[in-house]
mmCIF file of C-alpha atoms and ligand atoms in Angstrom:
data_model
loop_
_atom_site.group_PDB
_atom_site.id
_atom_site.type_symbol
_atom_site.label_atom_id
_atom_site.label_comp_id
_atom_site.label_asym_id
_atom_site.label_seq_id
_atom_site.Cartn_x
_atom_site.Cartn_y
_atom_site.Cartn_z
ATOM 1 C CA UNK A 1 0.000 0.000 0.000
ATOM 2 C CA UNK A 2 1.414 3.745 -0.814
ATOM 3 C CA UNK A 3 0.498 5.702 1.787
ATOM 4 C CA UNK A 4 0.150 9.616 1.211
ATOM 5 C CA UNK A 5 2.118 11.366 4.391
ATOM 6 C CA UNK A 6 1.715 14.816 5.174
ATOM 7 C CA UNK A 7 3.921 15.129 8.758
ATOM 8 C CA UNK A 8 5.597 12.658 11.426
ATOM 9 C CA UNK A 9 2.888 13.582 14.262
ATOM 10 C CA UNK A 10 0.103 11.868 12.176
ATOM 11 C CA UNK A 11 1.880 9.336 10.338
ATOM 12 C CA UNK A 12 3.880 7.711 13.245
ATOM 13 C CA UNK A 13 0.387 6.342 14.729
ATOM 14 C CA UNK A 14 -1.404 5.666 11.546
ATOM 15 C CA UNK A 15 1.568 3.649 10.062
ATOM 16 C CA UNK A 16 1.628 1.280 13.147
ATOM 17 C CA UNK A 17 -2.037 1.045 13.521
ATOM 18 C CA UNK A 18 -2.065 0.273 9.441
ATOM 19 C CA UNK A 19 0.651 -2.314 10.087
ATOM 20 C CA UNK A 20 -2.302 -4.174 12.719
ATOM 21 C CA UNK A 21 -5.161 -3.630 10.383
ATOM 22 C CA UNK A 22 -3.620 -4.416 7.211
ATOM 23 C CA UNK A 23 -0.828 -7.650 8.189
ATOM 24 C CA UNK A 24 -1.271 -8.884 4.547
ATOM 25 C CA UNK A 25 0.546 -5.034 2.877
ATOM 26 C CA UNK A 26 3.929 -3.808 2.492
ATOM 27 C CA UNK A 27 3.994 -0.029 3.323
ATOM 28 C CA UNK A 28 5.745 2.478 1.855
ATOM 29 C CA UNK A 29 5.664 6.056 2.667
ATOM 30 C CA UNK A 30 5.083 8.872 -0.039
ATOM 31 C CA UNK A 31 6.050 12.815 1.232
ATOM 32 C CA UNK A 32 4.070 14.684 -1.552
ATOM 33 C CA UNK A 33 3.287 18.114 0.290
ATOM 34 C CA UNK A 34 3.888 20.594 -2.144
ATOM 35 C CA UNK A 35 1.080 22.951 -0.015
ATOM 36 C CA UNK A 36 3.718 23.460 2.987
ATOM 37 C CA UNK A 37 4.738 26.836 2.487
ATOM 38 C CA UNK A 38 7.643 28.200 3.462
ATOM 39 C CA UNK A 39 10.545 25.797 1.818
ATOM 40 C CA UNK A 40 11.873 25.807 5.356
ATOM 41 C CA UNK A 41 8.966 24.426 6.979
ATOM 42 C CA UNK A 42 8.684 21.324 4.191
ATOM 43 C CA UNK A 43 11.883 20.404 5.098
ATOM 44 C CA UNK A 44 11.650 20.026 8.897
ATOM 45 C CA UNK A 45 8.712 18.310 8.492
ATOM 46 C CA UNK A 46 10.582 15.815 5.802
ATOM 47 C CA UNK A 47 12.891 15.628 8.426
ATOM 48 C CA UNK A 48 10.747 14.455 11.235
ATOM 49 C CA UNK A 49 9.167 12.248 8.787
ATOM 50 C CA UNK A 50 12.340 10.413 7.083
ATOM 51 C CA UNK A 51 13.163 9.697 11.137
ATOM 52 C CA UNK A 52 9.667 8.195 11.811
ATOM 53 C CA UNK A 53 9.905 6.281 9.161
ATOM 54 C CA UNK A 54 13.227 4.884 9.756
ATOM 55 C CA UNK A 55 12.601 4.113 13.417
ATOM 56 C CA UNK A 56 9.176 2.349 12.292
ATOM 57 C CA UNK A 57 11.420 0.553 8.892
ATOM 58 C CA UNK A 58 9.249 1.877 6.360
ATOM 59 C CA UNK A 59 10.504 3.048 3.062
ATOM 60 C CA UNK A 60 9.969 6.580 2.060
ATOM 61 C CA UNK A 61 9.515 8.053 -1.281
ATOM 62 C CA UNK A 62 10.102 11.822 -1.519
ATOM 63 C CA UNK A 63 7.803 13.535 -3.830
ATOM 64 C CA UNK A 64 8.617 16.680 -5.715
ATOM 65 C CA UNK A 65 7.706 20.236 -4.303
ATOM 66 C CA UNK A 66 5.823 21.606 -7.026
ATOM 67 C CA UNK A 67 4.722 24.713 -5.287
ATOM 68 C CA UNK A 68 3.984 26.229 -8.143
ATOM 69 C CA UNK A 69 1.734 23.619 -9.806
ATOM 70 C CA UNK A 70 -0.185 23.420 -6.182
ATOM 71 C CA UNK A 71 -0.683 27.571 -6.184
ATOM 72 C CA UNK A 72 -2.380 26.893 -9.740
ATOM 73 C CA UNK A 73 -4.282 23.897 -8.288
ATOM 74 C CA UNK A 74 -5.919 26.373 -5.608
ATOM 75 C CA UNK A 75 -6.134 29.185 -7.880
ATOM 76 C CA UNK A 76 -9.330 31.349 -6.992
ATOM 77 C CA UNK A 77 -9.953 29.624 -3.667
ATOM 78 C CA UNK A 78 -7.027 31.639 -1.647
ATOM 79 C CA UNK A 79 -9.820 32.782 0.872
ATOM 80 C CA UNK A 80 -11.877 29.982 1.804
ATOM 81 C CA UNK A 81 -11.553 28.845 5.153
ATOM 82 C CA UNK A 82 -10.036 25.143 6.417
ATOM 83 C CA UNK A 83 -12.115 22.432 5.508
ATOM 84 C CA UNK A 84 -13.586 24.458 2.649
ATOM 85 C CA UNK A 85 -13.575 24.666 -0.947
ATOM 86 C CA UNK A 86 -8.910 25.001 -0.929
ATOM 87 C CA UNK A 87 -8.811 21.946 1.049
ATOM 88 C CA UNK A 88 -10.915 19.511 -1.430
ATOM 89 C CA UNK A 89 -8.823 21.290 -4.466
ATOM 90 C CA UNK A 90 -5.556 20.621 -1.905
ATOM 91 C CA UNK A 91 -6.370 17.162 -1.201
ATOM 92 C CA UNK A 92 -7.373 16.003 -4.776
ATOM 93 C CA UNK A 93 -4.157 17.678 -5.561
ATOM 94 C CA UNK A 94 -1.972 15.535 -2.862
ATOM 95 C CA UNK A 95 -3.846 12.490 -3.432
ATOM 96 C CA UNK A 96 -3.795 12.636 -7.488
ATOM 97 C CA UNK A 97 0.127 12.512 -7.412
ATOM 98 C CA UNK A 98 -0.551 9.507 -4.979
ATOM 99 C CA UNK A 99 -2.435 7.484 -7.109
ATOM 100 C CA UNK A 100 -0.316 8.327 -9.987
ATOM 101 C CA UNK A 101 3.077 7.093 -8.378
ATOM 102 C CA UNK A 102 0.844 3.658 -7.049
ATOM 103 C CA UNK A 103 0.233 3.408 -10.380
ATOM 104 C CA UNK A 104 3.688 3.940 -11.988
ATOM 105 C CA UNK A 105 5.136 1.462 -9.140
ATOM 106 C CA UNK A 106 2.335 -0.877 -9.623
ATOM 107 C CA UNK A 107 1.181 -0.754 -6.018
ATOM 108 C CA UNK A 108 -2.571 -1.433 -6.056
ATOM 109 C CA UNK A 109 -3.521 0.297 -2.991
ATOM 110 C CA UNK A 110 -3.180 4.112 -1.695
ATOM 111 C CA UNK A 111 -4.351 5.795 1.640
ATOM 112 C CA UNK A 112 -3.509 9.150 3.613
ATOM 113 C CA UNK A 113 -2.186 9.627 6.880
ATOM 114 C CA UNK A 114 -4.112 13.186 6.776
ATOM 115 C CA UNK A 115 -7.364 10.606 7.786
ATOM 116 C CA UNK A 116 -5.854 10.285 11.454
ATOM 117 C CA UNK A 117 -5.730 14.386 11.502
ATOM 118 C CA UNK A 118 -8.369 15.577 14.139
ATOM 119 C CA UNK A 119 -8.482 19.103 11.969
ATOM 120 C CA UNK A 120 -9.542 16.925 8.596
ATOM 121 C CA UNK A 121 -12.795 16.488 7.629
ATOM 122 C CA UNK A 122 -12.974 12.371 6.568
ATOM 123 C CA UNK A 123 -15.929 13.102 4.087
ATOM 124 C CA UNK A 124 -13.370 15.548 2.106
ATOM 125 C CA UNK A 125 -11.114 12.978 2.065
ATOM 126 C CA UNK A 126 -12.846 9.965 1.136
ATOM 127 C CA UNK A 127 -14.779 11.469 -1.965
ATOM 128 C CA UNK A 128 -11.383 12.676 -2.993
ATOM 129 C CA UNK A 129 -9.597 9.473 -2.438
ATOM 130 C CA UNK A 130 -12.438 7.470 -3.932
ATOM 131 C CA UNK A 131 -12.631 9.892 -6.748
ATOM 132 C CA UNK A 132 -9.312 9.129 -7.780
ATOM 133 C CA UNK A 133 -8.992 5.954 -7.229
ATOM 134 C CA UNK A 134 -11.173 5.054 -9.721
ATOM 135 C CA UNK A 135 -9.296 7.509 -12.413
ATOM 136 C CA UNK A 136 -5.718 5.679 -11.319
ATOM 137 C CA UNK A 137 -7.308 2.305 -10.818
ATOM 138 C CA UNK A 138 -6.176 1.853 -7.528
ATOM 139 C CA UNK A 139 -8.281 1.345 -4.104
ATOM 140 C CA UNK A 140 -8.896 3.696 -1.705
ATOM 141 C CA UNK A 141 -8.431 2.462 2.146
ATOM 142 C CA UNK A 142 -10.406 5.331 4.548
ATOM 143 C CA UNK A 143 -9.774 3.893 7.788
ATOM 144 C CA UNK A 144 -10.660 5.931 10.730
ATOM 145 C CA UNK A 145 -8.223 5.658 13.538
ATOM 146 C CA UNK A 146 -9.266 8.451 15.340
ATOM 147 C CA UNK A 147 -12.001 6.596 17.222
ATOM 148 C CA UNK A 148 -12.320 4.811 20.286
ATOM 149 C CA UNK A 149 -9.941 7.328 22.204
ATOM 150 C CA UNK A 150 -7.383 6.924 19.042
ATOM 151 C CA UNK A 151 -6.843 10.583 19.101
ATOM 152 C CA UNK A 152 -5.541 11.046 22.748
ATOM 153 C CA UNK A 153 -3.628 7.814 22.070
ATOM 154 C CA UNK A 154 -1.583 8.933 18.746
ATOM 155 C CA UNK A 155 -0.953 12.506 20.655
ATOM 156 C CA UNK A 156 0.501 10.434 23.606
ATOM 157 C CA UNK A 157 2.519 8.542 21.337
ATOM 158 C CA UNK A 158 3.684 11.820 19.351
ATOM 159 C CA UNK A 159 5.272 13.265 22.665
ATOM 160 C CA UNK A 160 6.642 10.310 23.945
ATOM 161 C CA UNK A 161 8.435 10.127 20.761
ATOM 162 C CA UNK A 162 9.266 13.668 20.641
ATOM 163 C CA UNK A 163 7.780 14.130 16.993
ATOM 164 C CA UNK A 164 8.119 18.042 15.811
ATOM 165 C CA UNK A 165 4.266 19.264 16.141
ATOM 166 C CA UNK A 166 3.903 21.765 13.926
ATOM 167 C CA UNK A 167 1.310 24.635 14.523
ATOM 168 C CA UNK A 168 -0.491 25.492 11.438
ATOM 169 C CA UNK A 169 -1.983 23.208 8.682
ATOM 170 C CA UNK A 170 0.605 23.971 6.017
ATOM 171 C CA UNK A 171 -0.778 26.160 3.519
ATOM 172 C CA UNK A 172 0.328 30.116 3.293
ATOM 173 C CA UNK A 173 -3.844 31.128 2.809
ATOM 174 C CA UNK A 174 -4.294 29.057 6.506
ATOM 175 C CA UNK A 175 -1.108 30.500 7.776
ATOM 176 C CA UNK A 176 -1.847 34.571 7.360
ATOM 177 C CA UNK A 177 -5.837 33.560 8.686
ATOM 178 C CA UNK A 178 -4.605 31.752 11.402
ATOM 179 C CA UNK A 179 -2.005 34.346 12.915
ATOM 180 C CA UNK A 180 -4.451 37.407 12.124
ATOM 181 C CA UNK A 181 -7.133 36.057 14.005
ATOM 182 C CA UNK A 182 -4.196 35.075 16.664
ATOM 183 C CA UNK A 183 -3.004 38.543 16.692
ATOM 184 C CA UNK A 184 0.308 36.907 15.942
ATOM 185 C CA UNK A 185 3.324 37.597 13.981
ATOM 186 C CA UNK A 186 3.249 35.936 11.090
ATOM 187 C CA UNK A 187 7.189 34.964 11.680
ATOM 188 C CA UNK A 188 6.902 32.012 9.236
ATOM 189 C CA UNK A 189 6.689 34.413 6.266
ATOM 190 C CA UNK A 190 9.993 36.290 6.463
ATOM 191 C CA UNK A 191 13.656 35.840 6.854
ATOM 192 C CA UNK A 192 16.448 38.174 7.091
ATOM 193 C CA UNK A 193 18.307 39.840 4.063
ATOM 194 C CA UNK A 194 21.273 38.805 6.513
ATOM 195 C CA UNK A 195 20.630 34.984 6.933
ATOM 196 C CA UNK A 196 21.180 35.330 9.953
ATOM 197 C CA UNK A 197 19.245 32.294 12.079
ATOM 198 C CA UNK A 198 16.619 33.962 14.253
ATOM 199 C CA UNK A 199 15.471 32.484 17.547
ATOM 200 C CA UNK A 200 12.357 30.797 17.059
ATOM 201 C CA UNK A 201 12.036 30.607 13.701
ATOM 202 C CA UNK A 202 11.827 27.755 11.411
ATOM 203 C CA UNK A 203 15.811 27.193 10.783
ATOM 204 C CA UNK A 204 16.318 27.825 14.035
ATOM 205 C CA UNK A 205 13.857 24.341 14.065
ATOM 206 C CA UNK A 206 15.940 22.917 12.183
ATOM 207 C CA UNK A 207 19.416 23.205 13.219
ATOM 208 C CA UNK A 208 17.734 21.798 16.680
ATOM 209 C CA UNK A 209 16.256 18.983 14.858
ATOM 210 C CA UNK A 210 19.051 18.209 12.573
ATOM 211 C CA UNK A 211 21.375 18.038 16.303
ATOM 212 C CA UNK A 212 18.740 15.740 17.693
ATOM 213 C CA UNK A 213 19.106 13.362 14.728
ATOM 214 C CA UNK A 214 22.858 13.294 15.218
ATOM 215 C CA UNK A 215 22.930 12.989 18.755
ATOM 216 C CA UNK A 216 20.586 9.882 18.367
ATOM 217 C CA UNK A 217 22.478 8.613 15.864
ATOM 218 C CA UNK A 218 25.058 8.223 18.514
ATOM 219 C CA UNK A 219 23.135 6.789 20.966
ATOM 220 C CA UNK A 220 22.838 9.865 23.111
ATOM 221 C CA UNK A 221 20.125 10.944 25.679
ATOM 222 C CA UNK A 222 18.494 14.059 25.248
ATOM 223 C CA UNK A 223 15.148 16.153 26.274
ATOM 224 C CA UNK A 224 13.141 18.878 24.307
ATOM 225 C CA UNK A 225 12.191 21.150 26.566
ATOM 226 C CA UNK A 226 9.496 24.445 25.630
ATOM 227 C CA UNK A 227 10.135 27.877 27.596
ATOM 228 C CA UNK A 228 8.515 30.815 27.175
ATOM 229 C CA UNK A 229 10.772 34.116 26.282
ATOM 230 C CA UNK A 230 10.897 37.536 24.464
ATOM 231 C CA UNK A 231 11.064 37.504 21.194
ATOM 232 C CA UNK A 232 12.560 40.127 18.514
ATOM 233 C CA UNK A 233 12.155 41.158 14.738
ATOM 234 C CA UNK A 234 13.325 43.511 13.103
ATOM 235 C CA UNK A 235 10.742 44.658 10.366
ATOM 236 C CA UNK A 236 12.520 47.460 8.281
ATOM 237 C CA UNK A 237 15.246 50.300 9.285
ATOM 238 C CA UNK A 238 16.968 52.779 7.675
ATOM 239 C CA UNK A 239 19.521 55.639 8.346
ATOM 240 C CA UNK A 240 20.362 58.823 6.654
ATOM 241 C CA UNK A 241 23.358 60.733 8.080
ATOM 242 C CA UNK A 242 23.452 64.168 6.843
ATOM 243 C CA UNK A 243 20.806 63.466 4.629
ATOM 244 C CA UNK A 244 22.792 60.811 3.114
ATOM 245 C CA UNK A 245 21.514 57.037 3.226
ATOM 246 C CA UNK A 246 24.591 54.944 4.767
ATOM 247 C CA UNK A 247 24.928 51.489 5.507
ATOM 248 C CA UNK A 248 23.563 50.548 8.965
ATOM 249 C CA UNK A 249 23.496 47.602 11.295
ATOM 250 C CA UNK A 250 20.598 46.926 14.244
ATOM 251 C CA UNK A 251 21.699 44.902 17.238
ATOM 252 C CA UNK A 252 18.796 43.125 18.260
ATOM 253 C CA UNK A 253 16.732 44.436 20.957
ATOM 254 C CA UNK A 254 16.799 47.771 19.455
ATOM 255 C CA UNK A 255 13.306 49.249 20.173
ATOM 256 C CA UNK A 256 12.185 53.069 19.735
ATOM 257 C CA UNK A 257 9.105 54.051 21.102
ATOM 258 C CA UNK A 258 8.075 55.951 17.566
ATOM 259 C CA UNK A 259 9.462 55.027 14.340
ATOM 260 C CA UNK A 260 11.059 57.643 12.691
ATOM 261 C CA UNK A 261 13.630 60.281 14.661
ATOM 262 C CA UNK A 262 15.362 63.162 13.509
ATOM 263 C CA UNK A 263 18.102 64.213 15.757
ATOM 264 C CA UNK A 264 21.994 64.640 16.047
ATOM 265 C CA UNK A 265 24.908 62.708 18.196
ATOM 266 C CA UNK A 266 24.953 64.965 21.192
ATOM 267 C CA UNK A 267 27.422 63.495 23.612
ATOM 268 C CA UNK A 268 30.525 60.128 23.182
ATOM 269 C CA UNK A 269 31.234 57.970 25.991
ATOM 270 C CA UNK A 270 34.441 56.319 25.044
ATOM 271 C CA UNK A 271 33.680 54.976 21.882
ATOM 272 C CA UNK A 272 29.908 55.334 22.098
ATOM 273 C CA UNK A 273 28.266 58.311 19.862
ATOM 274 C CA UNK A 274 25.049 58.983 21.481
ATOM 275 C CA UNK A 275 21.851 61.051 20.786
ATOM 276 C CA UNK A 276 20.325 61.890 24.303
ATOM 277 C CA UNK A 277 16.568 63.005 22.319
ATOM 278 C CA UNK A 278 15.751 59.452 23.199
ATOM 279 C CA UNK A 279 18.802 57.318 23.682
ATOM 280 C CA UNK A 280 19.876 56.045 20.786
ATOM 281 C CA UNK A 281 23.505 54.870 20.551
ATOM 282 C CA UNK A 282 25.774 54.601 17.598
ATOM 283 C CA UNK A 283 29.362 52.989 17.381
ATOM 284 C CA UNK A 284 31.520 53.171 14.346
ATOM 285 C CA UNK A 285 32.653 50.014 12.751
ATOM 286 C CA UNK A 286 35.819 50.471 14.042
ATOM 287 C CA UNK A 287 34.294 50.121 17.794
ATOM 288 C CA UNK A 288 32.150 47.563 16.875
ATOM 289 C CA UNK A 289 35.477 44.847 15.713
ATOM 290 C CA UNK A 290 36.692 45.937 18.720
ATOM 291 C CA UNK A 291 33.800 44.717 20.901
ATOM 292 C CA UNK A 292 33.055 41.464 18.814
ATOM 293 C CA UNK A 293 36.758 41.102 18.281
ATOM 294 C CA UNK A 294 36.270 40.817 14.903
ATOM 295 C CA UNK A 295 37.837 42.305 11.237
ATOM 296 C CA UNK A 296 34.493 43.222 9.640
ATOM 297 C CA UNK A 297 35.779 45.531 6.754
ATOM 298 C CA UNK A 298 32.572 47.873 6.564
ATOM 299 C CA UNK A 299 28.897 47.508 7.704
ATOM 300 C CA UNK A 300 28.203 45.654 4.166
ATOM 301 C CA UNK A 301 29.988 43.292 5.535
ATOM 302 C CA UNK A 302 28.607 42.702 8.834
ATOM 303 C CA UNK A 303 25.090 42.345 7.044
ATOM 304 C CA UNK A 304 26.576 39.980 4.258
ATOM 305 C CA UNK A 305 28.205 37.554 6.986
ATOM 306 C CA UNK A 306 26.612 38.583 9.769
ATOM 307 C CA UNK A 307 27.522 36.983 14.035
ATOM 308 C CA UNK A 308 25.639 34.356 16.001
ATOM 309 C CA UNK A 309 22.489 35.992 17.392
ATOM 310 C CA UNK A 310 23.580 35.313 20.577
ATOM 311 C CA UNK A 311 27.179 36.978 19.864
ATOM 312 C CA UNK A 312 25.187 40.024 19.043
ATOM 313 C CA UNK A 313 23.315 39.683 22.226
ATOM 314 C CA UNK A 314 26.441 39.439 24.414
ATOM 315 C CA UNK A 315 27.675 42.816 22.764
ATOM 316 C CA UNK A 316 24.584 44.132 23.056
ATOM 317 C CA UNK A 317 25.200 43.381 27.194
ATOM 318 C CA UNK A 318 28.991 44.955 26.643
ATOM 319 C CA UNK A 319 26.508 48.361 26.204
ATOM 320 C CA UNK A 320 24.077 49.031 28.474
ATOM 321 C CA UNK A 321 23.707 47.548 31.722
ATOM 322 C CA UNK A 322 20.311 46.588 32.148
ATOM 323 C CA UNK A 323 19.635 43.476 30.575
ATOM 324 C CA UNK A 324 15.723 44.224 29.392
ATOM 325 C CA UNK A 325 17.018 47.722 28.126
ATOM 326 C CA UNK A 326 15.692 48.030 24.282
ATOM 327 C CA UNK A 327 17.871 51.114 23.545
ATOM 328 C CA UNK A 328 18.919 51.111 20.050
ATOM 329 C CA UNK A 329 22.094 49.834 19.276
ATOM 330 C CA UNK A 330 23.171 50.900 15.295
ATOM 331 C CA UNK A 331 26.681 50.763 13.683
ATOM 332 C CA UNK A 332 27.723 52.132 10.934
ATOM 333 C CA UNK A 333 31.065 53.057 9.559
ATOM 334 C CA UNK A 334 31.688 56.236 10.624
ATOM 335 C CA UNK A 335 30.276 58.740 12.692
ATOM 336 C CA UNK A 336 30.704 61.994 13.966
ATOM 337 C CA UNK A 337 30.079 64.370 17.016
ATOM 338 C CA UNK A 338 27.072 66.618 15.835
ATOM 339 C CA UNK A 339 26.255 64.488 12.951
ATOM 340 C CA UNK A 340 22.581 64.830 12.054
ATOM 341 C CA UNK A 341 20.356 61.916 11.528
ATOM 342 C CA UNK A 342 17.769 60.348 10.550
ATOM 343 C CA UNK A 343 16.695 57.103 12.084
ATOM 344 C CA UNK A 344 13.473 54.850 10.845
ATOM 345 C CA UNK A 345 13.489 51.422 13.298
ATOM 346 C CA UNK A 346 10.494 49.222 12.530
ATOM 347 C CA UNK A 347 10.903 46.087 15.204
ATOM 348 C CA UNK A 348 8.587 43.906 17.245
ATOM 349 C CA UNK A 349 9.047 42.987 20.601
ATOM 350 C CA UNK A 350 6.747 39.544 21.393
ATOM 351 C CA UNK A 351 5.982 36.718 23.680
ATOM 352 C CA UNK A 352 6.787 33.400 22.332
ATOM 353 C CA UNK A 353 8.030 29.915 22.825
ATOM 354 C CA UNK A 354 11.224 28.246 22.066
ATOM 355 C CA UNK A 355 12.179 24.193 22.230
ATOM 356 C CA UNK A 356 15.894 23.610 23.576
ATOM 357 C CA UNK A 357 17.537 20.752 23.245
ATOM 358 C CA UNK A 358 19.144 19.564 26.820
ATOM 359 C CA UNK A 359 21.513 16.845 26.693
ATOM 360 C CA UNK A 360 21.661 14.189 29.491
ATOM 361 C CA UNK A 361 24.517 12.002 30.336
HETATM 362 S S1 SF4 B 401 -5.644 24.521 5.090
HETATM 363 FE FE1 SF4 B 401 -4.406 22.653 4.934
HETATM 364 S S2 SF4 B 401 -5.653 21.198 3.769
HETATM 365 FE FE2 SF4 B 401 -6.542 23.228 3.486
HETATM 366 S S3 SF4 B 401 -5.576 24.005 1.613
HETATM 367 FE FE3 SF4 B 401 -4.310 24.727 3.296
HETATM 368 S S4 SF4 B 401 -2.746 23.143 3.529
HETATM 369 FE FE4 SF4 B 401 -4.364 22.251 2.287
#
């Protein structure tokens, strides 16, 4: 049987409980989730997937991720709300490729771990499954898993196996509706011009996930464990000095209380260049390769190759002295005393949870 698999938290249940139900078929796991939007995000949850499927000895067949051919597929439908209209056009779409690579293997039976979803509507799914089924000549198997305290039970199993659990359904249309009517930050969507990884956000996901996998490939003991912190992004800045656009850098943190300022550097402590209007602080790059003892050649630089958040955050604590300060922190190459500028910080300051990866011995 080819069985469709959209992420490791469903499938690691509905695999084993498939294995019970169906002795008699060899499974083998298809990844065809060309909805999952960003990149990023498809990729951790490949990556949770490949290591269920491993652990469980199931081959896995990675689809392509035709993003592009699955925007057409929903074309007109962006707006419709989860389990509408999207989702049949979405799981026709998921389902078709299915059927199509049962049929090119010559496997004569296809399923979906998105049954075992609590979110899913099984009607949806069936008449899509069943629809093409009989275009690809293959059977459709619908079990539902969920009952009879299933759901609780494949939840169980998805933390005791530390699964990643994602938060949204996949889609970018369910994504934006979902954090609007959260009043959340939409953090998925963007990334830094700098590459730099960002706590919290989906690489930073993945370079915990990708350590995980290596540590367990080594036999080593490990638990994920969720705390709550203050997050920061940084939206869009710019600075003009004497009227003049120049290449600037943000430490993070850096928080004004409006967004645009129009001042001058007023006052230097050692090699700080302040504006006392409302506290801004400025170090050349010379200052700032002295701080992160490193050879940055100009501000370009810093933002083409740019430190470890942390890093920044421990020169950021070189600064000021109160750890929850959000003064504003910029470099740029050179500045002067009584240098007029203009400032325009656009950040966000927001509760949110991070997973940390704590090694035992
Ligand atoms: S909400 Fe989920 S099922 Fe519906 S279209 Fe988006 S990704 Fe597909």
């Amino acid at each position: 049987m080819l069985v469709h698999i959209c992420c490791a938290v469903d499938s690691h249940y509905f695999l084993q409980k498939l294995r019970e139900h169906y002795p008699e078929d060899d499974l083998v796991g298809y990844f065809y989730d060309p909805n999952i939007h960003p990149y990023s995000e498809y990729y951790l949850r490949l990556l949770d997937v490949r290591r269920s499927c491993k652990k469980l000895g199931i081959s896995l067949i990675e689809g392509d991720y035709n993003y592009r051919g699955w925007l057409e597929a929903v074309k007109g439908y962006e707006d419709e709300p989860e389990k509408g209209a999207r989702c049949d056009l979405c799981f026709d779409n998921r389902l078709e490729s299915t059927a199509q690579k049962a049929q090119e293997l010559g496997i004569g039976s296809i399923t979906t771990t998105l049954l075992t979803s609590p979110k899913k509507s099984l009607e949806q799914l069936r008449s899509a499954g069943e629809a093409v089924s009989e275009r690809y000549g293959v059977r459709f198997e619908a079990p539902d898993f969920r009952v009879k305290g299933g759901t609780q039970e494949q939840f169980a199993m998805a933390k005791e196996e530390k699964l990643y659990h994602q938060d949204y359904c996949g889609c970018i249309y369910a994504l934006t509706k979902q954090r609007e009517s959260q009043d959340r930050l939409a953090d998925e969507l963007f990334s830094p011009i700098t590459k730099q990884i960002q706590p919290e956000s989906i690489e930073d996901r993945i370079r915990l996930y990708e350590t995980r996998e290596e540590l367990e490939d080594r036999g080593g003991l490990y638990e994920i464990i969720r705390e709550s912190f203050l997050n920061y992004r940084l939206l869009r800045s710019w600075v003009k000095i004497d009227k003049q656009i120049v290449p600037s850098y943000i430490l993070p943190y850096s928080q004004m209380r409006r967004k645009f300022l129009k001042s001058r550097i007023d006052k230097k402590i050692e090699n700080i260049y302040l504006s006392r209007h409302e506290n801004i602080y400025f170090l050349d790059l010379e200052a700032f390769n002295q701080l992160a003892k490193s050879k940055y050649k100009n501000v370009k630089d810093i933002l083409q190759n740019p430190l470890d958040f942390e890093d920044e955050l421990g020169i950021r604590s070189q600064i000021v002295q109160n750890p929850y300060a959000l003064t504003p922190i910029i470099i740029v190459d050179k500045i002067e005393m009584e240098s007029k500028f203009e400032l325009y910080l656009e950040a966000k300051n927001y509760q949110d949870t991070r997973e940390h990866l704590v090694k035992l011995s």
